[in-house]
């Protein structure tokens, strides 16, 4: 029979993060984490599959929030509205009181290349699940991929800014700013592409590898 | 001493893809691949680390092309120009004669979830390397991440369209179209965000979880 320890999961998560910060992720054992809050290794493994899981189970919930927001959107929602709903859900997922945790978690991940890889894979999976949810809502390819990648780009960039030193704005406000930046950047890039194309048209004999010269 | 088999790498690559398509990735052994072109397993392992590598070593080269194009750009290149250079390099990387290979490779990957995961991770690594190259060129965060993610989004979406059935345009032309689409999408999304923010300002008492209701 599984004994339920009230609050054990949160206590283990906090204890793990503190130990990872203090002595490094690799140097910390599950036994140490559990003992530091008066619990056993067995209790730890009832809550988390391994040492990494305390850092990454939130990403599964975040992924679900992206997918749910798409699934729950009104029947006639446009791709733009579906992505906006997912971004709103992501902003709700990270209220101000979560910022300190997110900053410390980032510090642990940046210090450990295998954790960085895990983070990359988790975000890539989130984007894939988001794309799939958009397709299920009738957004055809390649538009579903464009919409999902744009949405997760905005989230990723805004999140990075949200946890930056001294940043105090809400994630929703930072996302709004990043959205505007993405629009400007994409427009400039698109304009640049057209210039290049026009230039190519004007001088068809120009070497095609020019851009790398 | 390593004996060099002229063209062995390409022959092994083609043979592997054909067997993966015909009988499935999991069902194919390295021995079969090698024997089908009159080579030995040992020769195979001189060229590729494992069964997956024939499908994925091109992505390492692609990643290098992204990074090199950033490194080689003129000193005064703007972030937009750096990303445009990377996109141009990606388009050169996939000339028309590579389309058939890319289509068949995609077919193998779509049929095998672990290969899909590998593809996700490889693209995420490419984006990370691209971001790092942009930072090295003086693009500060979070702009480097925004620029790199925008660039790889355009590449990913354009590539998906480039290998679609019946598509005959060059990758460069598809990228130009996707760039315009990304601009429009980001602008609409940004406008949508502003509407939402304006609405929130007008009715400060509105529930903040509204977007998921």
mmCIF file of N, CA, C and O in Angstrom, chain A residues 65 79-81 83-84 87-89 92 117 120-121 124-125 128 141-143 145-147 149-150 153 156-157 160-161 172-173 176 178-183 185-190 192 196-197 200 208-209 211-212, chain B residues 65 72 79-81 83-84 87-89 92 117 120-121 124-125 128 141-143 145-147 149-150 153 156-157 160-161 173 176 178-183 185-190 192 196-197 200 208-209 211-212:
data_model
loop_
_atom_site.group_PDB
_atom_site.id
_atom_site.type_symbol
_atom_site.label_atom_id
_atom_site.label_comp_id
_atom_site.label_asym_id
_atom_site.label_seq_id
_atom_site.Cartn_x
_atom_site.Cartn_y
_atom_site.Cartn_z
ATOM 1 N N UNK A 65 -0.976 21.870 -21.204
ATOM 2 C CA UNK A 65 -1.667 23.172 -21.205
ATOM 3 C C UNK A 65 -1.756 23.731 -22.626
ATOM 4 O O UNK A 65 -2.797 24.268 -23.029
ATOM 5 N N UNK A 79 -6.416 29.790 -36.802
ATOM 6 C CA UNK A 79 -5.070 29.384 -36.337
ATOM 7 C C UNK A 79 -4.446 30.445 -35.415
ATOM 8 O O UNK A 79 -3.836 30.109 -34.403
ATOM 9 N N UNK A 80 -4.616 31.722 -35.768
ATOM 10 C CA UNK A 80 -4.073 32.796 -34.928
ATOM 11 C C UNK A 80 -4.685 32.729 -33.531
ATOM 12 O O UNK A 80 -3.980 32.845 -32.516
ATOM 13 N N UNK A 81 -5.986 32.520 -33.467
ATOM 14 C CA UNK A 81 -6.665 32.462 -32.165
ATOM 15 C C UNK A 81 -6.235 31.230 -31.370
ATOM 16 O O UNK A 81 -6.113 31.279 -30.143
ATOM 17 N N UNK A 83 -3.275 29.749 -31.520
ATOM 18 C CA UNK A 83 -1.935 29.984 -30.989
ATOM 19 C C UNK A 83 -1.994 31.026 -29.865
ATOM 20 O O UNK A 83 -1.312 30.892 -28.832
ATOM 21 N N UNK A 84 -2.839 32.043 -30.026
ATOM 22 C CA UNK A 84 -2.989 33.052 -28.970
ATOM 23 C C UNK A 84 -3.503 32.396 -27.686
ATOM 24 O O UNK A 84 -3.045 32.727 -26.583
ATOM 25 N N UNK A 87 -0.638 30.595 -26.055
ATOM 26 C CA UNK A 87 0.281 31.537 -25.405
ATOM 27 C C UNK A 87 -0.317 32.055 -24.098
ATOM 28 O O UNK A 87 0.385 32.188 -23.084
ATOM 29 N N UNK A 88 -1.616 32.323 -24.114
ATOM 30 C CA UNK A 88 -2.274 32.772 -22.882
ATOM 31 C C UNK A 88 -2.158 31.690 -21.811
ATOM 32 O O UNK A 88 -1.875 31.977 -20.643
ATOM 33 N N UNK A 89 -2.341 30.437 -22.230
ATOM 34 C CA UNK A 89 -2.225 29.325 -21.273
ATOM 35 C C UNK A 89 -0.809 29.232 -20.724
ATOM 36 O O UNK A 89 -0.608 28.999 -19.526
ATOM 37 N N UNK A 92 -0.305 31.860 -18.077
ATOM 38 C CA UNK A 92 -0.971 31.503 -16.813
ATOM 39 C C UNK A 92 -0.174 30.452 -16.055
ATOM 40 O O UNK A 92 -0.221 30.373 -14.840
ATOM 41 N N UNK A 117 20.318 19.138 -23.146
ATOM 42 C CA UNK A 117 19.808 18.273 -24.227
ATOM 43 C C UNK A 117 18.378 17.833 -23.927
ATOM 44 O O UNK A 117 17.521 17.804 -24.793
ATOM 45 N N UNK A 120 16.043 20.661 -24.553
ATOM 46 C CA UNK A 120 15.814 20.826 -25.993
ATOM 47 C C UNK A 120 14.795 19.813 -26.495
ATOM 48 O O UNK A 120 13.861 20.147 -27.225
ATOM 49 N N UNK A 121 15.003 18.556 -26.087
ATOM 50 C CA UNK A 121 14.107 17.494 -26.556
ATOM 51 C C UNK A 121 12.685 17.710 -26.047
ATOM 52 O O UNK A 121 11.718 17.537 -26.788
ATOM 53 N N UNK A 124 11.085 20.412 -28.026
ATOM 54 C CA UNK A 124 10.787 19.925 -29.374
ATOM 55 C C UNK A 124 9.547 19.031 -29.350
ATOM 56 O O UNK A 124 8.700 19.079 -30.242
ATOM 57 N N UNK A 125 9.430 18.221 -28.290
ATOM 58 C CA UNK A 125 8.239 17.368 -28.153
ATOM 59 C C UNK A 125 6.990 18.206 -27.952
ATOM 60 O O UNK A 125 5.930 17.892 -28.472
ATOM 61 N N UNK A 128 5.955 19.508 -31.203
ATOM 62 C CA UNK A 128 5.347 18.437 -32.012
ATOM 63 C C UNK A 128 3.913 18.156 -31.547
ATOM 64 O O UNK A 128 3.003 17.986 -32.376
ATOM 65 N N UNK A 141 -1.240 21.233 -42.999
ATOM 66 C CA UNK A 141 0.204 21.438 -43.137
ATOM 67 C C UNK A 141 0.483 22.153 -44.455
ATOM 68 O O UNK A 141 -0.273 21.984 -45.395
ATOM 69 N N UNK A 142 1.534 22.986 -44.556
ATOM 70 C CA UNK A 142 2.527 23.243 -43.503
ATOM 71 C C UNK A 142 2.129 24.346 -42.522
ATOM 72 O O UNK A 142 2.944 24.761 -41.719
ATOM 73 N N UNK A 143 0.866 24.805 -42.587
ATOM 74 C CA UNK A 143 0.454 25.928 -41.733
ATOM 75 C C UNK A 143 0.446 25.555 -40.252
ATOM 76 O O UNK A 143 0.752 26.386 -39.396
ATOM 77 N N UNK A 145 2.469 23.503 -38.740
ATOM 78 C CA UNK A 145 3.857 23.583 -38.257
ATOM 79 C C UNK A 145 4.288 25.044 -38.104
ATOM 80 O O UNK A 145 4.893 25.420 -37.101
ATOM 81 N N UNK A 146 3.932 25.874 -39.077
ATOM 82 C CA UNK A 146 4.290 27.295 -38.996
ATOM 83 C C UNK A 146 3.674 27.927 -37.746
ATOM 84 O O UNK A 146 4.346 28.651 -36.997
ATOM 85 N N UNK A 147 2.403 27.642 -37.520
ATOM 86 C CA UNK A 147 1.699 28.233 -36.376
ATOM 87 C C UNK A 147 2.305 27.747 -35.059
ATOM 88 O O UNK A 147 2.588 28.540 -34.157
ATOM 89 N N UNK A 149 5.316 26.361 -34.489
ATOM 90 C CA UNK A 149 6.702 26.815 -34.311
ATOM 91 C C UNK A 149 6.734 28.303 -33.943
ATOM 92 O O UNK A 149 7.545 28.716 -33.105
ATOM 93 N N UNK A 150 5.864 29.091 -34.557
ATOM 94 C CA UNK A 150 5.817 30.515 -34.212
ATOM 95 C C UNK A 150 5.425 30.682 -32.750
ATOM 96 O O UNK A 150 6.022 31.468 -32.010
ATOM 97 N N UNK A 153 8.188 29.560 -30.441
ATOM 98 C CA UNK A 153 9.279 30.535 -30.510
ATOM 99 C C UNK A 153 8.974 31.723 -29.593
ATOM 100 O O UNK A 153 9.816 32.144 -28.795
ATOM 101 N N UNK A 156 9.308 30.557 -25.992
ATOM 102 C CA UNK A 156 10.700 30.300 -25.600
ATOM 103 C C UNK A 156 11.467 31.598 -25.367
ATOM 104 O O UNK A 156 12.174 31.753 -24.371
ATOM 105 N N UNK A 157 11.322 32.520 -26.309
ATOM 106 C CA UNK A 157 12.046 33.791 -26.215
ATOM 107 C C UNK A 157 11.519 34.609 -25.035
ATOM 108 O O UNK A 157 12.295 35.186 -24.266
ATOM 109 N N UNK A 160 12.688 33.159 -21.700
ATOM 110 C CA UNK A 160 14.099 33.490 -21.473
ATOM 111 C C UNK A 160 14.232 34.902 -20.903
ATOM 112 O O UNK A 160 15.063 35.157 -20.017
ATOM 113 N N UNK A 161 13.424 35.825 -21.436
ATOM 114 C CA UNK A 161 13.452 37.196 -20.942
ATOM 115 C C UNK A 161 12.803 37.284 -19.557
ATOM 116 O O UNK A 161 13.275 37.995 -18.681
ATOM 117 N N UNK A 172 2.924 37.218 -19.739
ATOM 118 C CA UNK A 172 1.975 37.660 -20.773
ATOM 119 C C UNK A 172 2.460 38.955 -21.416
ATOM 120 O O UNK A 172 2.415 39.103 -22.646
ATOM 121 N N UNK A 173 2.938 39.897 -20.595
ATOM 122 C CA UNK A 173 3.409 41.174 -21.147
ATOM 123 C C UNK A 173 4.668 40.979 -21.993
ATOM 124 O O UNK A 173 4.824 41.600 -23.041
ATOM 125 N N UNK A 176 3.704 39.551 -25.318
ATOM 126 C CA UNK A 176 3.151 40.574 -26.214
ATOM 127 C C UNK A 176 4.283 41.327 -26.920
ATOM 128 O O UNK A 176 4.227 41.565 -28.133
ATOM 129 N N UNK A 178 7.392 40.223 -27.407
ATOM 130 C CA UNK A 178 8.118 39.318 -28.307
ATOM 131 C C UNK A 178 7.325 39.080 -29.593
ATOM 132 O O UNK A 178 7.892 38.985 -30.680
ATOM 133 N N UNK A 179 6.009 39.008 -29.460
ATOM 134 C CA UNK A 179 5.151 38.858 -30.646
ATOM 135 C C UNK A 179 5.396 40.006 -31.620
ATOM 136 O O UNK A 179 5.528 39.784 -32.830
ATOM 137 N N UNK A 180 5.438 41.204 -31.095
ATOM 138 C CA UNK A 180 5.675 42.374 -31.952
ATOM 139 C C UNK A 180 7.063 42.282 -32.590
ATOM 140 O O UNK A 180 7.224 42.556 -33.780
ATOM 141 N N UNK A 181 8.043 41.854 -31.792
ATOM 142 C CA UNK A 181 9.411 41.719 -32.319
ATOM 143 C C UNK A 181 9.482 40.659 -33.413
ATOM 144 O O UNK A 181 10.162 40.839 -34.423
ATOM 145 N N UNK A 182 8.788 39.554 -33.187
ATOM 146 C CA UNK A 182 8.776 38.486 -34.199
ATOM 147 C C UNK A 182 8.175 39.012 -35.497
ATOM 148 O O UNK A 182 8.695 38.747 -36.587
ATOM 149 N N UNK A 183 7.077 39.776 -35.367
ATOM 150 C CA UNK A 183 6.430 40.353 -36.552
ATOM 151 C C UNK A 183 7.394 41.235 -37.324
ATOM 152 O O UNK A 183 7.543 41.097 -38.543
ATOM 153 N N UNK A 185 10.706 41.291 -37.126
ATOM 154 C CA UNK A 185 11.853 40.523 -37.620
ATOM 155 C C UNK A 185 11.473 39.741 -38.882
ATOM 156 O O UNK A 185 12.199 39.757 -39.880
ATOM 157 N N UNK A 186 10.325 39.073 -38.831
ATOM 158 C CA UNK A 186 9.880 38.264 -39.978
ATOM 159 C C UNK A 186 9.651 39.145 -41.197
ATOM 160 O O UNK A 186 9.976 38.766 -42.324
ATOM 161 N N UNK A 187 9.103 40.334 -40.936
ATOM 162 C CA UNK A 187 8.831 41.248 -42.044
ATOM 163 C C UNK A 187 10.146 41.711 -42.693
ATOM 164 O O UNK A 187 10.270 41.721 -43.919
ATOM 165 N N UNK A 188 11.122 42.060 -41.849
ATOM 166 C CA UNK A 188 12.427 42.494 -42.368
ATOM 167 C C UNK A 188 13.106 41.371 -43.146
ATOM 168 O O UNK A 188 13.674 41.574 -44.202
ATOM 169 N N UNK A 189 13.002 40.166 -42.584
ATOM 170 C CA UNK A 189 13.628 39.001 -43.203
ATOM 171 C C UNK A 189 12.962 38.731 -44.550
ATOM 172 O O UNK A 189 13.623 38.421 -45.535
ATOM 173 N N UNK A 190 11.649 38.861 -44.572
ATOM 174 C CA UNK A 190 10.890 38.637 -45.797
ATOM 175 C C UNK A 190 11.254 39.705 -46.828
ATOM 176 O O UNK A 190 11.474 39.398 -47.998
ATOM 177 N N UNK A 192 14.045 41.345 -46.947
ATOM 178 C CA UNK A 192 15.411 41.028 -47.356
ATOM 179 C C UNK A 192 15.409 39.943 -48.425
ATOM 180 O O UNK A 192 16.102 40.037 -49.428
ATOM 181 N N UNK A 196 16.696 40.155 -52.313
ATOM 182 C CA UNK A 196 17.654 39.210 -52.847
ATOM 183 C C UNK A 196 17.134 38.591 -54.137
ATOM 184 O O UNK A 196 17.822 38.446 -55.117
ATOM 185 N N UNK A 197 15.826 38.249 -54.091
ATOM 186 C CA UNK A 197 15.210 37.614 -55.244
ATOM 187 C C UNK A 197 15.186 38.584 -56.430
ATOM 188 O O UNK A 197 15.494 38.219 -57.556
ATOM 189 N N UNK A 200 18.515 38.884 -57.845
ATOM 190 C CA UNK A 200 18.859 37.707 -58.628
ATOM 191 C C UNK A 200 18.218 37.818 -60.013
ATOM 192 O O UNK A 200 18.823 37.485 -61.016
ATOM 193 N N UNK A 208 25.303 31.762 -57.710
ATOM 194 C CA UNK A 208 24.256 31.455 -56.734
ATOM 195 C C UNK A 208 24.817 31.273 -55.334
ATOM 196 O O UNK A 208 24.091 31.313 -54.376
ATOM 197 N N UNK A 209 26.134 31.058 -55.222
ATOM 198 C CA UNK A 209 26.706 30.876 -53.888
ATOM 199 C C UNK A 209 27.137 32.201 -53.264
ATOM 200 O O UNK A 209 27.759 32.220 -52.221
ATOM 201 N N UNK A 211 25.852 34.366 -51.453
ATOM 202 C CA UNK A 211 25.545 34.685 -50.062
ATOM 203 C C UNK A 211 26.585 34.144 -49.091
ATOM 204 O O UNK A 211 26.657 34.575 -47.964
ATOM 205 N N UNK A 212 27.379 33.178 -49.533
ATOM 206 C CA UNK A 212 28.365 32.632 -48.600
ATOM 207 C C UNK A 212 29.766 33.170 -48.886
ATOM 208 O O UNK A 212 30.725 32.751 -48.279
ATOM 209 N N UNK B 65 26.541 24.110 -41.945
ATOM 210 C CA UNK B 65 26.263 25.107 -42.989
ATOM 211 C C UNK B 65 25.592 26.340 -42.383
ATOM 212 O O UNK B 65 25.915 27.482 -42.749
ATOM 213 N N UNK B 72 30.764 33.400 -41.577
ATOM 214 C CA UNK B 72 31.390 33.963 -42.775
ATOM 215 C C UNK B 72 30.745 35.257 -43.261
ATOM 216 O O UNK B 72 31.240 35.882 -44.194
ATOM 217 N N UNK B 79 21.340 41.162 -37.750
ATOM 218 C CA UNK B 79 20.738 39.860 -37.441
ATOM 219 C C UNK B 79 19.880 39.338 -38.595
ATOM 220 O O UNK B 79 19.919 38.150 -38.925
ATOM 221 N N UNK B 80 19.124 40.239 -39.232
ATOM 222 C CA UNK B 80 18.294 39.827 -40.375
ATOM 223 C C UNK B 80 19.178 39.260 -41.484
ATOM 224 O O UNK B 80 18.878 38.201 -42.063
ATOM 225 N N UNK B 81 20.287 39.928 -41.757
ATOM 226 C CA UNK B 81 21.188 39.455 -42.819
ATOM 227 C C UNK B 81 21.848 38.127 -42.439
ATOM 228 O O UNK B 81 22.062 37.270 -43.303
ATOM 229 N N UNK B 83 20.538 35.752 -40.541
ATOM 230 C CA UNK B 83 19.543 34.687 -40.697
ATOM 231 C C UNK B 83 19.268 34.441 -42.181
ATOM 232 O O UNK B 83 19.130 33.293 -42.613
ATOM 233 N N UNK B 84 19.218 35.522 -42.967
ATOM 234 C CA UNK B 84 19.011 35.367 -44.409
ATOM 235 C C UNK B 84 20.151 34.552 -45.024
ATOM 236 O O UNK B 84 19.923 33.699 -45.892
ATOM 237 N N UNK B 87 19.595 30.935 -44.188
ATOM 238 C CA UNK B 87 18.521 30.359 -45.005
ATOM 239 C C UNK B 87 19.015 30.098 -46.429
ATOM 240 O O UNK B 87 18.683 29.067 -47.029
ATOM 241 N N UNK B 88 19.809 31.017 -46.956
ATOM 242 C CA UNK B 88 20.371 30.812 -48.295
ATOM 243 C C UNK B 88 21.249 29.559 -48.294
ATOM 244 O O UNK B 88 21.196 28.748 -49.231
ATOM 245 N N UNK B 89 22.039 29.395 -47.236
ATOM 246 C CA UNK B 89 22.897 28.210 -47.145
ATOM 247 C C UNK B 89 22.056 26.939 -47.073
ATOM 248 O O UNK B 89 22.387 25.925 -47.693
ATOM 249 N N UNK B 92 20.825 26.061 -50.496
ATOM 250 C CA UNK B 92 21.890 25.477 -51.331
ATOM 251 C C UNK B 92 22.157 24.027 -50.954
ATOM 252 O O UNK B 92 22.584 23.223 -51.774
ATOM 253 N N UNK B 117 11.930 11.139 -32.847
ATOM 254 C CA UNK B 117 12.533 11.777 -31.671
ATOM 255 C C UNK B 117 13.939 12.266 -31.989
ATOM 256 O O UNK B 117 14.353 13.348 -31.604
ATOM 257 N N UNK B 120 13.752 15.348 -34.052
ATOM 258 C CA UNK B 120 13.416 16.504 -33.218
ATOM 259 C C UNK B 120 14.654 17.016 -32.492
ATOM 260 O O UNK B 120 14.933 18.211 -32.468
ATOM 261 N N UNK B 121 15.381 16.079 -31.891
ATOM 262 C CA UNK B 121 16.562 16.461 -31.117
ATOM 263 C C UNK B 121 17.622 17.097 -32.009
ATOM 264 O O UNK B 121 18.240 18.101 -31.649
ATOM 265 N N UNK B 124 16.598 20.554 -32.848
ATOM 266 C CA UNK B 124 16.735 21.411 -31.669
ATOM 267 C C UNK B 124 18.209 21.764 -31.444
ATOM 268 O O UNK B 124 18.550 22.897 -31.092
ATOM 269 N N UNK B 125 19.082 20.795 -31.675
ATOM 270 C CA UNK B 125 20.526 21.051 -31.542
ATOM 271 C C UNK B 125 20.992 22.053 -32.585
ATOM 272 O O UNK B 125 21.826 22.903 -32.309
ATOM 273 N N UNK B 128 20.051 25.392 -31.462
ATOM 274 C CA UNK B 128 20.923 25.826 -30.364
ATOM 275 C C UNK B 128 22.285 26.282 -30.894
ATOM 276 O O UNK B 128 22.826 27.299 -30.457
ATOM 277 N N UNK B 141 21.022 38.303 -26.336
ATOM 278 C CA UNK B 141 19.791 37.595 -25.989
ATOM 279 C C UNK B 141 18.764 38.602 -25.461
ATOM 280 O O UNK B 141 19.165 39.608 -24.904
ATOM 281 N N UNK B 142 17.466 38.395 -25.641
ATOM 282 C CA UNK B 142 16.867 37.217 -26.263
ATOM 283 C C UNK B 142 16.747 37.301 -27.777
ATOM 284 O O UNK B 142 16.113 36.465 -28.388
ATOM 285 N N UNK B 143 17.399 38.324 -28.382
ATOM 286 C CA UNK B 143 17.253 38.503 -29.834
ATOM 287 C C UNK B 143 17.905 37.369 -30.632
ATOM 288 O O UNK B 143 17.408 36.987 -31.692
ATOM 289 N N UNK B 145 18.075 34.231 -29.779
ATOM 290 C CA UNK B 145 17.135 33.099 -29.786
ATOM 291 C C UNK B 145 15.972 33.376 -30.731
ATOM 292 O O UNK B 145 15.564 32.504 -31.506
ATOM 293 N N UNK B 146 15.448 34.600 -30.693
ATOM 294 C CA UNK B 146 14.334 34.951 -31.583
ATOM 295 C C UNK B 146 14.751 34.787 -33.046
ATOM 296 O O UNK B 146 14.025 34.198 -33.854
ATOM 297 N N UNK B 147 15.936 35.285 -33.378
ATOM 298 C CA UNK B 147 16.419 35.229 -34.754
ATOM 299 C C UNK B 147 16.638 33.774 -35.189
ATOM 300 O O UNK B 147 16.196 33.359 -36.264
ATOM 301 N N UNK B 149 15.418 30.953 -33.841
ATOM 302 C CA UNK B 149 14.167 30.184 -33.877
ATOM 303 C C UNK B 149 13.331 30.578 -35.103
ATOM 304 O O UNK B 149 12.710 29.716 -35.730
ATOM 305 N N UNK B 150 13.323 31.864 -35.435
ATOM 306 C CA UNK B 150 12.586 32.294 -36.633
ATOM 307 C C UNK B 150 13.177 31.648 -37.873
ATOM 308 O O UNK B 150 12.451 31.143 -38.736
ATOM 309 N N UNK B 153 12.463 27.949 -37.975
ATOM 310 C CA UNK B 153 11.037 27.752 -38.260
ATOM 311 C C UNK B 153 10.791 27.853 -39.765
ATOM 312 O O UNK B 153 10.133 26.995 -40.355
ATOM 313 N N UNK B 156 12.273 24.766 -41.433
ATOM 314 C CA UNK B 156 11.504 23.548 -41.149
ATOM 315 C C UNK B 156 10.214 23.496 -41.955
ATOM 316 O O UNK B 156 9.870 22.470 -42.552
ATOM 317 N N UNK B 157 9.493 24.630 -41.945
ATOM 318 C CA UNK B 157 8.202 24.673 -42.641
ATOM 319 C C UNK B 157 8.426 24.579 -44.151
ATOM 320 O O UNK B 157 7.711 23.851 -44.854
ATOM 321 N N UNK B 160 9.391 21.023 -45.209
ATOM 322 C CA UNK B 160 8.201 20.162 -45.191
ATOM 323 C C UNK B 160 7.397 20.321 -46.484
ATOM 324 O O UNK B 160 6.882 19.354 -47.048
ATOM 325 N N UNK B 161 7.292 21.578 -46.946
ATOM 326 C CA UNK B 161 6.560 21.849 -48.178
ATOM 327 C C UNK B 161 7.377 21.385 -49.389
ATOM 328 O O UNK B 161 6.829 20.827 -50.339
ATOM 329 N N UNK B 173 12.792 29.251 -53.119
ATOM 330 C CA UNK B 173 11.507 29.885 -53.437
ATOM 331 C C UNK B 173 10.457 29.582 -52.366
ATOM 332 O O UNK B 173 9.663 30.450 -52.002
ATOM 333 N N UNK B 176 11.108 31.725 -49.374
ATOM 334 C CA UNK B 176 10.632 33.105 -49.577
ATOM 335 C C UNK B 176 9.143 33.203 -49.263
ATOM 336 O O UNK B 176 8.691 34.129 -48.584
ATOM 337 N N UNK B 178 7.376 31.127 -47.323
ATOM 338 C CA UNK B 178 7.138 30.872 -45.903
ATOM 339 C C UNK B 178 7.514 32.096 -45.066
ATOM 340 O O UNK B 178 6.844 32.418 -44.080
ATOM 341 N N UNK B 179 8.569 32.790 -45.471
ATOM 342 C CA UNK B 179 8.961 34.028 -44.785
ATOM 343 C C UNK B 179 7.809 35.026 -44.784
ATOM 344 O O UNK B 179 7.509 35.639 -43.753
ATOM 345 N N UNK B 180 7.181 35.180 -45.937
ATOM 346 C CA UNK B 180 6.057 36.112 -46.039
ATOM 347 C C UNK B 180 4.908 35.640 -45.138
ATOM 348 O O UNK B 180 4.280 36.436 -44.439
ATOM 349 N N UNK B 181 4.669 34.329 -45.144
ATOM 350 C CA UNK B 181 3.593 33.773 -44.306
ATOM 351 C C UNK B 181 3.884 33.978 -42.828
ATOM 352 O O UNK B 181 2.993 34.306 -42.044
ATOM 353 N N UNK B 182 5.150 33.766 -42.446
ATOM 354 C CA UNK B 182 5.518 33.969 -41.041
ATOM 355 C C UNK B 182 5.284 35.428 -40.645
ATOM 356 O O UNK B 182 4.756 35.710 -39.563
ATOM 357 N N UNK B 183 5.656 36.346 -41.540
ATOM 358 C CA UNK B 183 5.444 37.774 -41.271
ATOM 359 C C UNK B 183 3.975 38.078 -41.034
ATOM 360 O O UNK B 183 3.606 38.729 -40.054
ATOM 361 N N UNK B 185 1.557 35.946 -40.285
ATOM 362 C CA UNK B 185 1.047 35.233 -39.118
ATOM 363 C C UNK B 185 1.450 35.953 -37.827
ATOM 364 O O UNK B 185 0.636 36.169 -36.938
ATOM 365 N N UNK B 186 2.729 36.327 -37.746
ATOM 366 C CA UNK B 186 3.227 36.997 -36.535
ATOM 367 C C UNK B 186 2.524 38.332 -36.332
ATOM 368 O O UNK B 186 2.196 38.708 -35.201
ATOM 369 N N UNK B 187 2.271 39.027 -37.432
ATOM 370 C CA UNK B 187 1.599 40.319 -37.338
ATOM 371 C C UNK B 187 0.168 40.141 -36.824
ATOM 372 O O UNK B 187 -0.286 40.873 -35.945
ATOM 373 N N UNK B 188 -0.539 39.141 -37.367
ATOM 374 C CA UNK B 188 -1.918 38.880 -36.929
ATOM 375 C C UNK B 188 -1.946 38.482 -35.460
ATOM 376 O O UNK B 188 -2.798 38.908 -34.694
ATOM 377 N N UNK B 189 -0.972 37.633 -35.096
ATOM 378 C CA UNK B 189 -0.896 37.143 -33.718
ATOM 379 C C UNK B 189 -0.605 38.323 -32.790
ATOM 380 O O UNK B 189 -1.183 38.433 -31.703
ATOM 381 N N UNK B 190 0.267 39.197 -33.225
ATOM 382 C CA UNK B 190 0.628 40.364 -32.431
ATOM 383 C C UNK B 190 -0.581 41.294 -32.294
ATOM 384 O O UNK B 190 -0.879 41.794 -31.211
ATOM 385 N N UNK B 192 -3.678 40.407 -32.479
ATOM 386 C CA UNK B 192 -4.611 39.691 -31.607
ATOM 387 C C UNK B 192 -4.224 39.919 -30.149
ATOM 388 O O UNK B 192 -5.066 40.179 -29.302
ATOM 389 N N UNK B 196 -6.309 41.840 -27.115
ATOM 390 C CA UNK B 196 -6.568 41.205 -25.840
ATOM 391 C C UNK B 196 -6.123 42.115 -24.693
ATOM 392 O O UNK B 196 -6.791 42.268 -23.692
ATOM 393 N N UNK B 197 -4.940 42.723 -24.882
ATOM 394 C CA UNK B 197 -4.392 43.577 -23.839
ATOM 395 C C UNK B 197 -5.270 44.818 -23.662
ATOM 396 O O UNK B 197 -5.560 45.237 -22.543
ATOM 397 N N UNK B 200 -8.271 43.943 -21.821
ATOM 398 C CA UNK B 200 -7.986 43.751 -20.402
ATOM 399 C C UNK B 200 -7.894 45.108 -19.701
ATOM 400 O O UNK B 200 -8.341 45.257 -18.578
ATOM 401 N N UNK B 208 -8.724 36.676 -15.016
ATOM 402 C CA UNK B 208 -7.509 36.524 -15.807
ATOM 403 C C UNK B 208 -7.453 35.174 -16.499
ATOM 404 O O UNK B 208 -6.677 34.988 -17.421
ATOM 405 N N UNK B 209 -8.245 34.206 -16.066
ATOM 406 C CA UNK B 209 -8.204 32.889 -16.695
ATOM 407 C C UNK B 209 -9.181 32.792 -17.855
ATOM 408 O O UNK B 209 -9.357 31.730 -18.426
ATOM 409 N N UNK B 211 -9.175 33.258 -20.920
ATOM 410 C CA UNK B 211 -8.821 32.658 -22.198
ATOM 411 C C UNK B 211 -9.026 31.137 -22.223
ATOM 412 O O UNK B 211 -9.064 30.547 -23.280
ATOM 413 N N UNK B 212 -9.108 30.512 -21.063
ATOM 414 C CA UNK B 212 -9.288 29.055 -21.087
ATOM 415 C C UNK B 212 -10.724 28.661 -20.785
ATOM 416 O O UNK B 212 -11.032 27.485 -20.659
#
